[in-house]
PDB file of C-alpha atoms in Angstrom:
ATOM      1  CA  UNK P  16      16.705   7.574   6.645  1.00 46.00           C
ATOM      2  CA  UNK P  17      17.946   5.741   9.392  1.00 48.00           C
ATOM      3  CA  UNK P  18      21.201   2.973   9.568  1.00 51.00           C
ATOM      4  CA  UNK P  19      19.866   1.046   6.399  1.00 52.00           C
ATOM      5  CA  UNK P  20      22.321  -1.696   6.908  1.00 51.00           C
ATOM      6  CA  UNK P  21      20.576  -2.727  10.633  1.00 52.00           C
ATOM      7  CA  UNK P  22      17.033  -0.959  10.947  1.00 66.00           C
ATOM      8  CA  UNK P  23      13.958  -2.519  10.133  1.00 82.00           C
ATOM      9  CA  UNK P  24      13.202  -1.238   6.699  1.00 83.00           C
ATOM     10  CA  UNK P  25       9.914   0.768   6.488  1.00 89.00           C
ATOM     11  CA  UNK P  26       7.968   0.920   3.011  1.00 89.00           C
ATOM     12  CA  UNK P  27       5.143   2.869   2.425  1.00 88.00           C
ATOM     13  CA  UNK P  28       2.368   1.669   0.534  1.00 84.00           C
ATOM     14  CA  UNK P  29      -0.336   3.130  -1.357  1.00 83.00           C
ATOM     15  CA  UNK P  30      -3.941   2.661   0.687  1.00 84.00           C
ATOM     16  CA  UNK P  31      -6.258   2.632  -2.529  1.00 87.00           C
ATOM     17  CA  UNK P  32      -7.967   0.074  -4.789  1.00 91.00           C
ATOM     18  CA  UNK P  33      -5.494   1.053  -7.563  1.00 90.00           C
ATOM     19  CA  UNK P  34      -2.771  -0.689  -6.037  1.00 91.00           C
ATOM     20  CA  UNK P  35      -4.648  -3.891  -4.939  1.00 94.00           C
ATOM     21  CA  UNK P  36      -3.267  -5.893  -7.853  1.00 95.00           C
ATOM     22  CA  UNK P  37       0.281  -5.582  -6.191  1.00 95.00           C
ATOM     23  CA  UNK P  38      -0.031  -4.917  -2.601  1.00 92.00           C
ATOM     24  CA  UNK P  39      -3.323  -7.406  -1.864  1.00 93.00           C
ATOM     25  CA  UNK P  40      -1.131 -10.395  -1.698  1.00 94.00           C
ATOM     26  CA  UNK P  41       1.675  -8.849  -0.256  1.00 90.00           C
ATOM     27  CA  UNK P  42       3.857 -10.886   2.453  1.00 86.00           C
ATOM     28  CA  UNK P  43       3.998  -8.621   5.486  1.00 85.00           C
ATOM     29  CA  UNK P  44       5.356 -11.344   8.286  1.00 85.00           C
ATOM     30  CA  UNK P  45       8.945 -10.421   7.623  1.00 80.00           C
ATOM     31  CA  UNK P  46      10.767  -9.107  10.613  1.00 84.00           C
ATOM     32  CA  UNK P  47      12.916  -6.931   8.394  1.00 82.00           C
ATOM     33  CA  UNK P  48      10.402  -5.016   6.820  1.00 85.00           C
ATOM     34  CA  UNK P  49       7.502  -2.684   8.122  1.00 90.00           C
ATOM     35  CA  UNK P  50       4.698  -1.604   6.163  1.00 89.00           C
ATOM     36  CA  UNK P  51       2.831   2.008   6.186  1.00 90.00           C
ATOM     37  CA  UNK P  52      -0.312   2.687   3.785  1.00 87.00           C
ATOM     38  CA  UNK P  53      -1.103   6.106   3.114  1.00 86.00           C
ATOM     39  CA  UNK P  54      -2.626   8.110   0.201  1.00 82.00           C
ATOM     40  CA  UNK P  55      -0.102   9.382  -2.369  1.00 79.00           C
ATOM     41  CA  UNK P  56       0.365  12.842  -0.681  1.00 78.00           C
ATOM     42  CA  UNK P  57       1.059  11.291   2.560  1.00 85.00           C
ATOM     43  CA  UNK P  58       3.389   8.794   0.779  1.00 84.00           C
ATOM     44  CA  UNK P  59       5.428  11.218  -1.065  1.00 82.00           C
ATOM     45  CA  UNK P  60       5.795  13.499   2.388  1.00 84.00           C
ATOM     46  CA  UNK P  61       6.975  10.378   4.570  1.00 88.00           C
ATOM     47  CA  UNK P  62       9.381   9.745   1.995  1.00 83.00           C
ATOM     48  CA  UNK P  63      11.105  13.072   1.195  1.00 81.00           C
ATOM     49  CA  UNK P  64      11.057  13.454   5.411  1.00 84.00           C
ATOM     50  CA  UNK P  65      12.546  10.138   6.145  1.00 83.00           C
ATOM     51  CA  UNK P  66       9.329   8.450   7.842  1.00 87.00           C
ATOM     52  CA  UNK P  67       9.381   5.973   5.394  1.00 88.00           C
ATOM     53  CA  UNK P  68      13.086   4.174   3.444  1.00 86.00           C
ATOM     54  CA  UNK P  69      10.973   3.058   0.021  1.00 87.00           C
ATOM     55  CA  UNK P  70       7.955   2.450  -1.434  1.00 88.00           C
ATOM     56  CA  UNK P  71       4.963   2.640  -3.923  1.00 88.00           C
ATOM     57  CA  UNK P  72       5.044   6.717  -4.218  1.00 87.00           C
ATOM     58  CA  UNK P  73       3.751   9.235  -6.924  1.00 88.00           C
ATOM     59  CA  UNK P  74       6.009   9.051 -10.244  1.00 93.00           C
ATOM     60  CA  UNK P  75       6.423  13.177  -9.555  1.00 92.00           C
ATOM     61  CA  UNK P  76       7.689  12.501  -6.055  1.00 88.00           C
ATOM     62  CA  UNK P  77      10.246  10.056  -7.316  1.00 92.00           C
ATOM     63  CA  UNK P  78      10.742  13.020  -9.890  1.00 95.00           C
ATOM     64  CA  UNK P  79      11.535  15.586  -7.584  1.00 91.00           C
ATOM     65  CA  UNK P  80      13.721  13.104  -5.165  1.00 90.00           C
ATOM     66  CA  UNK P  81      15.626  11.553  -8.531  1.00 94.00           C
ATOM     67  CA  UNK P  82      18.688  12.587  -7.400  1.00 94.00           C
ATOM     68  CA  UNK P  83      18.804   9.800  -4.508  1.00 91.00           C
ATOM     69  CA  UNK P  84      15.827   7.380  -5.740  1.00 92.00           C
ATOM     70  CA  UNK P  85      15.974   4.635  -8.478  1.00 96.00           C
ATOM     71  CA  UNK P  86      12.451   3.076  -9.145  1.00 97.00           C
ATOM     72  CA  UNK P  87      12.585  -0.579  -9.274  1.00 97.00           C
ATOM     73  CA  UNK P  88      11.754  -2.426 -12.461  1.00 97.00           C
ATOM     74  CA  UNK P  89       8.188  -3.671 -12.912  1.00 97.00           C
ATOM     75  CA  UNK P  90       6.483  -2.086 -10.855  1.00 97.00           C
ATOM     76  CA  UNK P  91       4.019   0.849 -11.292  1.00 96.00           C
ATOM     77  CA  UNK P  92       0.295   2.149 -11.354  1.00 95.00           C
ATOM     78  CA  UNK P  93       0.073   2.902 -14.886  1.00 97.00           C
ATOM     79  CA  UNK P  94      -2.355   3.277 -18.110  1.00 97.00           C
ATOM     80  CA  UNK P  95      -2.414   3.955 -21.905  1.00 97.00           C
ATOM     81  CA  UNK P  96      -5.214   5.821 -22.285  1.00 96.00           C
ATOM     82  CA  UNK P  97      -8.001   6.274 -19.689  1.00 96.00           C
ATOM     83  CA  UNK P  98      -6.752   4.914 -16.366  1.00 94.00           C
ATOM     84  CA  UNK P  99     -10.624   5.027 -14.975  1.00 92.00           C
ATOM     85  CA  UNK P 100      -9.635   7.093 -11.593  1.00 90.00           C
ATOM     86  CA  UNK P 101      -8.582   9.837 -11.959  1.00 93.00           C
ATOM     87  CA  UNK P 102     -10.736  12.700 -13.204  1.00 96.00           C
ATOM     88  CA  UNK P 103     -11.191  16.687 -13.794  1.00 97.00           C
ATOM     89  CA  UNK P 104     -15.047  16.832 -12.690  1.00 97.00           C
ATOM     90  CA  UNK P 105     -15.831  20.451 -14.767  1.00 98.00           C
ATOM     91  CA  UNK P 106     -18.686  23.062 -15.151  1.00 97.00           C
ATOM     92  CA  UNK P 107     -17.529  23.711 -18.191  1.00 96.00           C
ATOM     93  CA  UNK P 108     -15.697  22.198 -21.226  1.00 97.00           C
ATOM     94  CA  UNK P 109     -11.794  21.721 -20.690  1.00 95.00           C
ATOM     95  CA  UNK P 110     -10.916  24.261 -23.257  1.00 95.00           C
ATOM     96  CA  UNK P 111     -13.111  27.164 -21.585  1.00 97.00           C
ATOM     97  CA  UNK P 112     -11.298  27.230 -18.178  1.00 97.00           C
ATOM     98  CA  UNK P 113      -9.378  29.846 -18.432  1.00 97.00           C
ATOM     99  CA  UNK P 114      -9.832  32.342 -15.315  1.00 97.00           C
ATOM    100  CA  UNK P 115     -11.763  29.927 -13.370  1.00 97.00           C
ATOM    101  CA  UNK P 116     -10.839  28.245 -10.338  1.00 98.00           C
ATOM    102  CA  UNK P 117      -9.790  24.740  -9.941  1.00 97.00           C
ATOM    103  CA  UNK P 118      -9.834  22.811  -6.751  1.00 97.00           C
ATOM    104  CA  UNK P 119      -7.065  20.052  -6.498  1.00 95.00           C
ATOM    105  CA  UNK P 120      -7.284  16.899  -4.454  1.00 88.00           C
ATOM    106  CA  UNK P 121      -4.793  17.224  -1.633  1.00 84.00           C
ATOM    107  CA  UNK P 122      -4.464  13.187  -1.851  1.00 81.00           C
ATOM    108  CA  UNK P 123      -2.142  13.412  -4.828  1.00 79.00           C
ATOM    109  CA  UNK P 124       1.010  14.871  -6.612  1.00 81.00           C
ATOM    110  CA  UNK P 125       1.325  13.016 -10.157  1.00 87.00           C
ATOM    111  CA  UNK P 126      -1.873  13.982 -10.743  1.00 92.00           C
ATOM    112  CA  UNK P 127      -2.490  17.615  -9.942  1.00 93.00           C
ATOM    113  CA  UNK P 128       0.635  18.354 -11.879  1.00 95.00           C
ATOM    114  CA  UNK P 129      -0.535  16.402 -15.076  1.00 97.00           C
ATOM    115  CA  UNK P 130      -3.669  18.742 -14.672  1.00 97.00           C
ATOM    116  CA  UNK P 131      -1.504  21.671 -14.791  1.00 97.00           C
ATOM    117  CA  UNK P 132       0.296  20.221 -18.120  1.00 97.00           C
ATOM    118  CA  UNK P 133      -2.356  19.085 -19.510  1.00 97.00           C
ATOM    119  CA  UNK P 134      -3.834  23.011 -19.198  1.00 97.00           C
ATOM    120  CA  UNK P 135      -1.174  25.007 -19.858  1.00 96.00           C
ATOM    121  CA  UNK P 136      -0.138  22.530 -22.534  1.00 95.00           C
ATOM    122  CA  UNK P 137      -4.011  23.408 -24.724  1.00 94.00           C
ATOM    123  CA  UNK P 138      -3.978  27.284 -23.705  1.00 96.00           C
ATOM    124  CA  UNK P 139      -5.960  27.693 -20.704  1.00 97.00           C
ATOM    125  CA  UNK P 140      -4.465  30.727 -18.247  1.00 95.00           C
ATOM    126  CA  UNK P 141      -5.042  32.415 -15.094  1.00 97.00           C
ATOM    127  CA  UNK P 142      -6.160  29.406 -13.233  1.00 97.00           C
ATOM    128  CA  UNK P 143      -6.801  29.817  -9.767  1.00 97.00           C
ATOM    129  CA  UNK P 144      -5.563  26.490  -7.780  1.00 96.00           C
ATOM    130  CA  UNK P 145      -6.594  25.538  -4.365  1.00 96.00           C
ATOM    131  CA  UNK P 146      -5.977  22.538  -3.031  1.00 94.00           C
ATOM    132  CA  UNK P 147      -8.683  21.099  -0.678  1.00 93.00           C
ATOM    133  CA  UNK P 148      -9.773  17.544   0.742  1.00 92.00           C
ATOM    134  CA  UNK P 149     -11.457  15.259  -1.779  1.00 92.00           C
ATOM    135  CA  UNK P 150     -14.755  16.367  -1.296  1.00 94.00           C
ATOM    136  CA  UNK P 151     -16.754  16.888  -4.485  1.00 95.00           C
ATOM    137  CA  UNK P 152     -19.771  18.857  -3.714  1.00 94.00           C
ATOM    138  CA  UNK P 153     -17.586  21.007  -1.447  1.00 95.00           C
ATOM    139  CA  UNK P 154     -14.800  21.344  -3.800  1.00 96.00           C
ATOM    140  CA  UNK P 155     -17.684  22.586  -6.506  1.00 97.00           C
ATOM    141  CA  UNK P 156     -19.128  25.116  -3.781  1.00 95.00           C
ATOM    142  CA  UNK P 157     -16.410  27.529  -4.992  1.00 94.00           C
ATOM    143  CA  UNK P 158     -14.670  25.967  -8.239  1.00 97.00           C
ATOM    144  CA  UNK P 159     -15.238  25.492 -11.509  1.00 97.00           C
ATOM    145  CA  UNK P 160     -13.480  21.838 -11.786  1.00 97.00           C
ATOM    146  CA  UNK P 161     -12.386  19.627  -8.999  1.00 97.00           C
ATOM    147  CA  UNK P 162     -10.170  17.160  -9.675  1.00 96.00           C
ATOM    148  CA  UNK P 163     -10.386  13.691  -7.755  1.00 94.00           C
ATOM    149  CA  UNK P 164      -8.013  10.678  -8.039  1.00 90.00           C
ATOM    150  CA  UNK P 165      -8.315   6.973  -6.641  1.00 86.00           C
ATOM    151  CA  UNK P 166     -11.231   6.071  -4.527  1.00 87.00           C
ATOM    152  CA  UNK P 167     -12.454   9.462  -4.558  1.00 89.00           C
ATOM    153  CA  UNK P 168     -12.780   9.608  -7.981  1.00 91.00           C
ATOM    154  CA  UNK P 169     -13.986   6.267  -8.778  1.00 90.00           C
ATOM    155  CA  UNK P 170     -16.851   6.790  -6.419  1.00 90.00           C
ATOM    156  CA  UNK P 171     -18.047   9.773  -8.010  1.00 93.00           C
ATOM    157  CA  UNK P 172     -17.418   8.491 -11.451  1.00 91.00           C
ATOM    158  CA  UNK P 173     -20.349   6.362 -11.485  1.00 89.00           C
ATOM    159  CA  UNK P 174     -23.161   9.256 -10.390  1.00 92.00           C
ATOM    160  CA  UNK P 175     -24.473  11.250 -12.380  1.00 90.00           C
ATOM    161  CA  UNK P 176     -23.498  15.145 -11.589  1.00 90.00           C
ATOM    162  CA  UNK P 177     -24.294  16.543 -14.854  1.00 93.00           C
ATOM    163  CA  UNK P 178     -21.065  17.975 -15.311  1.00 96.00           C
ATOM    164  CA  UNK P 179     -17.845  17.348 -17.957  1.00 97.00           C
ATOM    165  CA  UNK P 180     -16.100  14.610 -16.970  1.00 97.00           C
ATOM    166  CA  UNK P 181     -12.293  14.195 -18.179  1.00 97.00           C
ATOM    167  CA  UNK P 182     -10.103  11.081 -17.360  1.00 97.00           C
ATOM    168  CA  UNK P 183      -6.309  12.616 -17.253  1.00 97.00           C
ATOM    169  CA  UNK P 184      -4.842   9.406 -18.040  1.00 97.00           C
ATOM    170  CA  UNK P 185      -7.181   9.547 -21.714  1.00 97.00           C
ATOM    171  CA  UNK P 186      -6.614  13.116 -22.190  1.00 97.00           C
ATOM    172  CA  UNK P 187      -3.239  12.930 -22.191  1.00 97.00           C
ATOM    173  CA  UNK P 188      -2.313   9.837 -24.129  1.00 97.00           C
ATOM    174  CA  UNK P 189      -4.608  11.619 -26.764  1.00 97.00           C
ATOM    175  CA  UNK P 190      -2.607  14.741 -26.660  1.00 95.00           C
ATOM    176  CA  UNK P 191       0.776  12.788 -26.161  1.00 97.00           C
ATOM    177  CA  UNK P 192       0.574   9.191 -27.689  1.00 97.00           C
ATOM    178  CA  UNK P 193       2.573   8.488 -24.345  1.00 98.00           C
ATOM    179  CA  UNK P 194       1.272   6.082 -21.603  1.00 98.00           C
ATOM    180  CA  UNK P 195       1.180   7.632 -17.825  1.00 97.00           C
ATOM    181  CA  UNK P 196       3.062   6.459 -15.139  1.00 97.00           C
ATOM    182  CA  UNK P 197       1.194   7.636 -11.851  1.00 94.00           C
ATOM    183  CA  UNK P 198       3.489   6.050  -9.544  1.00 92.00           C
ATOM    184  CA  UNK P 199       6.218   3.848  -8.834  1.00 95.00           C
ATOM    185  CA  UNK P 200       8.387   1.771  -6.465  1.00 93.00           C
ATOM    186  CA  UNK P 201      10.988   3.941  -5.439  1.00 92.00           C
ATOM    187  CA  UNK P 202      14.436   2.890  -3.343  1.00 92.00           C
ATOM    188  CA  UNK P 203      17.261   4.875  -2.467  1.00 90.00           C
ATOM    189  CA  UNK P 204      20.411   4.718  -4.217  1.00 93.00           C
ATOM    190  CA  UNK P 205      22.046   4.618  -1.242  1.00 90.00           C
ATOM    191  CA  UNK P 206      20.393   1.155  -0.066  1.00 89.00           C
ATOM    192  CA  UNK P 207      20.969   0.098  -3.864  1.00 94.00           C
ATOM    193  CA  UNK P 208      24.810   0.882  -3.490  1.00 94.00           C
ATOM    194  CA  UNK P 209      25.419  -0.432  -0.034  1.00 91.00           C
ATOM    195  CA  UNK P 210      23.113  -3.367   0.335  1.00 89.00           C
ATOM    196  CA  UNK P 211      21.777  -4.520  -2.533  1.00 92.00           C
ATOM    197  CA  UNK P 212      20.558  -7.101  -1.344  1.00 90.00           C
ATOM    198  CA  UNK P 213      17.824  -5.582   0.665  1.00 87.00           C
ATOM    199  CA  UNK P 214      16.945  -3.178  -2.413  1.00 91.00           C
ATOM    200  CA  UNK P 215      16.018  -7.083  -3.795  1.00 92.00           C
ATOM    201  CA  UNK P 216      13.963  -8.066  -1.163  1.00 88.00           C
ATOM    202  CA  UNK P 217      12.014  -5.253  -0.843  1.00 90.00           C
ATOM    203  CA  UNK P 218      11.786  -5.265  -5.187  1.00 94.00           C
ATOM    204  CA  UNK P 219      10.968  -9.513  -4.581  1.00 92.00           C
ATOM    205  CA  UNK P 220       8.408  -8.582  -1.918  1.00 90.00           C
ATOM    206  CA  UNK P 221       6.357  -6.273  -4.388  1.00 92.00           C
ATOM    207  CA  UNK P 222       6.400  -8.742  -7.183  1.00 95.00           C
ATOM    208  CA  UNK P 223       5.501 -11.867  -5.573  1.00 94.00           C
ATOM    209  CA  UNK P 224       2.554  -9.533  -4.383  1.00 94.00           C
ATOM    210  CA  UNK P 225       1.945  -8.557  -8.179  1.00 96.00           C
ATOM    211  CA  UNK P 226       2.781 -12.337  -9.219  1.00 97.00           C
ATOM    212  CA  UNK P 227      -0.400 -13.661  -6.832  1.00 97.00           C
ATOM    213  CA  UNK P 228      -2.418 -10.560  -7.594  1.00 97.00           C
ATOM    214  CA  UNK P 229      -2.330 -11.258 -11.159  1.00 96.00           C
ATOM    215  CA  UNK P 230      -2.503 -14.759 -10.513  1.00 97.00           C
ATOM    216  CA  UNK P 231      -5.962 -14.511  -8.194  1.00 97.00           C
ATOM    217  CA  UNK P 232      -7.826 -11.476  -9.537  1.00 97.00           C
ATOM    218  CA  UNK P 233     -11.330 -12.847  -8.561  1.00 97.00           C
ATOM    219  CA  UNK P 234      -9.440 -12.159  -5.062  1.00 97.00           C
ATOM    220  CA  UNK P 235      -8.340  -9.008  -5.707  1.00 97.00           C
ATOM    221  CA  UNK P 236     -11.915  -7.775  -6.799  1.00 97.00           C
ATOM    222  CA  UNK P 237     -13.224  -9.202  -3.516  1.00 97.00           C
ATOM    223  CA  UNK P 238     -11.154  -7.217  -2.172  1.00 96.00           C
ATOM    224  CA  UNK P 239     -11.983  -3.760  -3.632  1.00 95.00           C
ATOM    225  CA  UNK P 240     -15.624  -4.930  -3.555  1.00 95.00           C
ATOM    226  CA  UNK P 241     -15.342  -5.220   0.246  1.00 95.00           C
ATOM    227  CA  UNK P 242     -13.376  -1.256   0.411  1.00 92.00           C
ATOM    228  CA  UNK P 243     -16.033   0.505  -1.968  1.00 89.00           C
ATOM    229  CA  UNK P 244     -18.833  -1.916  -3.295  1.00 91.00           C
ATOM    230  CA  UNK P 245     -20.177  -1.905  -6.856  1.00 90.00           C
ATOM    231  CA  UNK P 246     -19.950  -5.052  -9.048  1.00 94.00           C
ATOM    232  CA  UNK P 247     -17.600  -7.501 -10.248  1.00 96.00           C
ATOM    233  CA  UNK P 248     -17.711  -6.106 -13.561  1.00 96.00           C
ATOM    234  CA  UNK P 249     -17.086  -2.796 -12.547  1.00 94.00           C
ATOM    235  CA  UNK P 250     -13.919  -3.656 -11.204  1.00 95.00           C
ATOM    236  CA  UNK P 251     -12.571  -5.661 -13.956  1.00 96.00           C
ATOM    237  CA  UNK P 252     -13.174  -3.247 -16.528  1.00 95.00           C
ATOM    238  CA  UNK P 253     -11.127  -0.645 -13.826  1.00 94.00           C
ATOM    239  CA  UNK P 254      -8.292  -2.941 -13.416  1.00 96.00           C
ATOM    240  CA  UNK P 255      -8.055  -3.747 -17.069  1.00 96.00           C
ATOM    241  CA  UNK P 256      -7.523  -0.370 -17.732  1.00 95.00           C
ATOM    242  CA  UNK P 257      -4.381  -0.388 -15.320  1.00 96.00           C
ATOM    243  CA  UNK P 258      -0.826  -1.429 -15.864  1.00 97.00           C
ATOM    244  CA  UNK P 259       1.112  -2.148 -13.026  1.00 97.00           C
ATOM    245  CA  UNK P 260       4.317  -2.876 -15.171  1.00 97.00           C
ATOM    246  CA  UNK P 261       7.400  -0.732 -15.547  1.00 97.00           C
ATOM    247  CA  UNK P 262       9.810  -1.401 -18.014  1.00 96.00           C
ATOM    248  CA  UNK P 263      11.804   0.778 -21.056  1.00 96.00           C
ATOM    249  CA  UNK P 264       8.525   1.166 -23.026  1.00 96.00           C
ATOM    250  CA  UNK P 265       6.887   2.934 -20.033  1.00 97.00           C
ATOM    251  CA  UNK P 266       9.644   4.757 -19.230  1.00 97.00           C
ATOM    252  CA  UNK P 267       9.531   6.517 -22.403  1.00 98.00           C
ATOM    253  CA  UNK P 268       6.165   8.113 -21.177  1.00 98.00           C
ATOM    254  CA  UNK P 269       7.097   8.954 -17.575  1.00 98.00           C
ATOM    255  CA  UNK P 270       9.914  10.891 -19.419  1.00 98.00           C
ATOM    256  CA  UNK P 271       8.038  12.340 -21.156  1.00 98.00           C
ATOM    257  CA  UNK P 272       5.578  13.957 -18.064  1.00 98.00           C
ATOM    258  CA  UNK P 273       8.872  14.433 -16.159  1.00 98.00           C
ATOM    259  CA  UNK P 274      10.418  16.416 -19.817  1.00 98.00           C
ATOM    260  CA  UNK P 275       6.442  18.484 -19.514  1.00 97.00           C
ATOM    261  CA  UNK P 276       6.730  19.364 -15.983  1.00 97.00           C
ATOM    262  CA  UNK P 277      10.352  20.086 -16.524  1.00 97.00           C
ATOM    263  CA  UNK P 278       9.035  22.752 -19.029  1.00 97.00           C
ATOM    264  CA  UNK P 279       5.902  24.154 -17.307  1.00 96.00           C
ATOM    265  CA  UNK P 280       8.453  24.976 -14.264  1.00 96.00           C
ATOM    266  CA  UNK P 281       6.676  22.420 -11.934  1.00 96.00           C
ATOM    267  CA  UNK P 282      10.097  20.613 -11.397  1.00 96.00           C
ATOM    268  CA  UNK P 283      13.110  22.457 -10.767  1.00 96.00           C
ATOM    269  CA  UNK P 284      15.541  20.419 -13.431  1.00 96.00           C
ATOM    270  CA  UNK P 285      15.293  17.781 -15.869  1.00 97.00           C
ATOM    271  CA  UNK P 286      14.696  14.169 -14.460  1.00 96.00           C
ATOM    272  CA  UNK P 287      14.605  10.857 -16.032  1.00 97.00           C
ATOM    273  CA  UNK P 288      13.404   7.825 -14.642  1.00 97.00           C
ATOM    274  CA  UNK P 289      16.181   5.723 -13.100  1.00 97.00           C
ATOM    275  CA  UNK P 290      15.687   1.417 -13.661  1.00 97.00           C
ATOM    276  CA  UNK P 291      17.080  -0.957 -11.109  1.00 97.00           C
ATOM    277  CA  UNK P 292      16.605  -4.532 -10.587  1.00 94.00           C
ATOM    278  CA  UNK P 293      15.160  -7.222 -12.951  1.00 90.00           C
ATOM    279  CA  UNK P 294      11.988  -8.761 -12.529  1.00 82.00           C
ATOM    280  CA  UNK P 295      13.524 -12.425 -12.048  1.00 71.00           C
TER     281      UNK P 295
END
């Protein structure tokens, strides 16, 4: 990260439909603050390499940076129960994939690892992963299950492959009784501790975007309609499944993936997710 206290502050911001409801409306003419979209993976690499100072970045990337990140308070992509993007396409049931080979999305981090959990957690071993672009059929060429998130996944969640179909976000509030927190608005501690004031405008920018995107959904779905099609229905039945909240309540169930991943050696300590800010 560069001289926080005089450099234009870039924040990196996720490109997908998921995040419409907060980022649609946000104010970008500020001369203090730069944005960069990117998928999650791209997100979570610009910020552990300095590209980008803060941002809307996979929950497990703030995980694995905890020890200089705070997320900010009310802000998320979130869901309790199916989230409606983000799903293991499978040849066969869940339970049978033991030995088989999975092919990962290389678009994401929260998700791939709540895969892993979420297998290891019901007893399926010897998994092959390979990580590949977010191509279905040529994920399925030579895997068993392919697992897409975001756009990827929503656009293949409405045709009909004949395979299983398993929404992670469902499968593991069912196993858990804990919502998922995919991602969140991560700042560095350091900004937080010696100007606190821009950790607030960057935390004010982000709400007023959620304020007016919750305000003016009717724009928001023209606005995904215009990225991927399909009908306004469609899309408010996805973004009623999403929460783009963060407060204690969540926080409970991004502890709880943080405490799984912890324990199925995908993190390399014990993390808990770090508040800052209020939502006034």
């Amino acid at each position: 990260m560069g001289e926080i206290g005089t450099d234009l502050l870039r924040i990196g911001q996720i490109k997908f439909t998921n995040a419409l409801p907060i980022c649609h409306f946000i104010d970008r003419s500020s001369p203090h603050h730069t944005f960069l979209p990117g998928a999650p993976s791209e997100l979570n690499a610009w910020l552990a390499d300095g590209t980008i100072d803060a941002g809307l970045v996979s929950s497990f990337a703030y995980a694995q940076l905890a020890d200089d990140f705070v997320a900010l308070r009310g802000l998320s992509v979130s869901s309790r129960g199916p989230v409606g993007s983000i799903f293991l396409f499978s040849k066969r049931p869940l339970e049978e994939l033991s030995g088989s080979t999975v092919s990962l999305t290389s678009h994401s981090a929260s998700s791939v690892n709540l895969l892993r959990i979420l297998l290891g957690e019901i007893g399926v071993q010897d998994v092959n992963y390979v990580t590949e672009e977010p191509h279905l059929h040529e994920m399925l060429k030579s895997a068993d299950a392919a697992l897409l998130i975001a756009d990827h996944a929503l656009r293949e969640s409405v045709l009909d492959h004949g395979l299983y179909m398993y929404d992670l976000g469902e499968e593991w509030h069912n196993r858990t009784g804990h919502s998922m927190t995919f991602a969140v608005c991560a700042v560095p501690k350091r900004l937080v501790k010696e100007h606190p004031d821009k950790a607030r405008a960057i935390q004010k920018l982000f709400l007023e975007g959620k304020r007016k995107g919750t305000a003016d959904m009717e724009s928001v779905i023209e606005a995904a309609i215009e990225m991927m099609g399909q009908t306004k229905d469609f899309w408010r039945d996805y973004f009623g499944k999403l929460i783009h909240d963060l407060d204690d309540e969540l926080a409970v169930g991004a502890n709880a993936y943080f405490d799984a991943a912890y324990r199925h050696g995908l993190l390399a300590k014990p993390v808990k997710l770090e508040l800052w800010g209020d939502e006034s």
